Amino acid sequence: DAGITQSPRYKITETGRQVTLMCHQTWSHSYMFWYRQDLGHGLRLIYYSAAADITDKGEVPDGYVVSRSKTENFPLTLESATRSQTSVYFCASTPGYEQYFGPGTRLTVT
Amino acid sequence: ELKVEQNPLFLSMQEGKNYTIYCNYSTTSDRLYWYRQDPGKSLESLFVLLSNGAVKQEGRLMASLDTKARLSTLHITAAVHDLSATYFCAVDIRAGNQFYFGTGTSLTVIP
């Protein structure tokens, strides 16, 4: 399917476990982003990537790791999940200005 | 610290009425975006405003941008139930690469 996909869509994990959220886009957009959405905070940028092998921190990067070995994939890893990382995570990409969002991953850390 | 403030945060309005949602931001930017989010869904792009004075309209929604006042408005004309959703503005400070979102306005249109 064309567009941007995320997997899994729902995930429950325990505190301290490592979790990886996947993001895949078929447009070959250079820029990709990871956001988290929490009530009262809107969306906050975690990390972004300008191209393969180029990543940079956003507003709330602590506790997260990203990589981008291929243009189309941008995985987000929580190295040791904490309850405060319970959130909805959105991946996005852009051809230049407007960002296009994936369907989201709802992550619960127990 | 960049701040993007939307008001109101919650809006309940009757069908057929008009209303405006405001988005104020604290830094210089010529680019502002409006998104819509339905419950449990992703964000859908509504408007892209790329210059001072830009005005875009789609159906019952019209968005405008005043970069000098650092203000964007989303005007709703003759609201219908289908417009019930959360609306976000986002300020772009680096050509699509650094979005800062407002906290959203939850709109409920009552029949």
Short mmCIF file of C-alpha atoms in Angstrom, two decimals, chain A residues 9 31 33 35 37 40-45 48 56-59 90 94 96-104 106, chain B residues 1-2 31 33 35 37 40-46 48 50 88 92 94-104:
data_model
loop_
_atom_site.label_atom_id
_atom_site.label_comp_id
_atom_site.label_asym_id
_atom_site.label_seq_id
_atom_site.Cartn_x
_atom_site.Cartn_y
_atom_site.Cartn_z
CA ARG A 9 -0.73 -0.55 15.99
CA TYR A 31 12.47 13.75 5.99
CA PHE A 33 9.66 12.26 12.11
CA TYR A 35 6.01 12.32 17.60
CA GLN A 37 0.76 12.52 21.59
CA GLY A 40 -2.75 18.31 27.28
CA HIS A 41 0.46 18.38 25.25
CA GLY A 42 -0.64 18.02 21.67
CA LEU A 43 2.08 16.38 19.59
CA ARG A 44 5.71 16.64 20.59
CA LEU A 45 8.64 15.85 18.34
CA TYR A 48 13.61 13.44 13.09
CA ASP A 56 18.58 14.64 15.11
CA LYS A 57 16.85 15.20 18.42
CA GLY A 58 13.54 16.90 18.77
CA GLU A 59 11.81 18.34 21.79
CA PHE A 90 2.94 8.95 15.30
CA THR A 94 7.36 15.27 4.32
CA GLY A 96 9.21 19.61 1.84
CA TYR A 97 6.57 21.39 3.87
CA GLU A 98 3.36 19.60 4.76
CA GLN A 99 3.83 16.52 6.92
CA TYR A 100 1.90 13.32 6.33
CA PHE A 101 1.15 11.15 9.31
CA GLY A 102 0.94 7.43 9.82
CA PRO A 103 -1.97 5.75 11.63
CA GLY A 104 -0.23 5.74 15.02
CA ARG A 106 -0.79 3.07 20.94
CA GLU B 1 11.01 28.33 24.32
CA LEU B 2 8.62 28.28 21.38
CA ARG B 31 4.53 28.69 7.63
CA TYR B 33 -0.50 24.22 9.09
CA TYR B 35 -4.73 19.45 10.90
CA GLN B 37 -7.92 14.51 14.07
CA GLY B 40 -8.59 7.31 17.67
CA LYS B 41 -7.38 8.33 14.22
CA SER B 42 -4.36 9.96 12.69
CA LEU B 43 -3.91 13.58 11.68
CA GLU B 44 -5.33 14.75 8.39
CA SER B 45 -3.92 17.83 6.72
CA LEU B 46 -6.44 20.63 6.20
CA VAL B 48 -0.99 24.80 4.41
CA LEU B 50 3.04 29.59 3.54
CA PHE B 88 -4.45 21.34 15.64
CA ASP B 92 7.01 25.28 11.11
CA ARG B 94 12.54 25.14 9.54
CA ALA B 95 10.86 24.47 6.18
CA GLY B 96 8.87 21.39 7.11
CA ASN B 97 11.46 20.01 9.45
CA GLN B 98 10.55 21.40 12.86
CA PHE B 99 6.87 21.43 13.64
CA TYR B 100 5.57 22.70 16.93
CA PHE B 101 1.95 21.81 17.58
CA GLY B 102 -0.69 23.60 19.57
CA THR B 103 -2.52 21.58 22.21
CA GLY B 104 -5.56 21.26 19.99
#
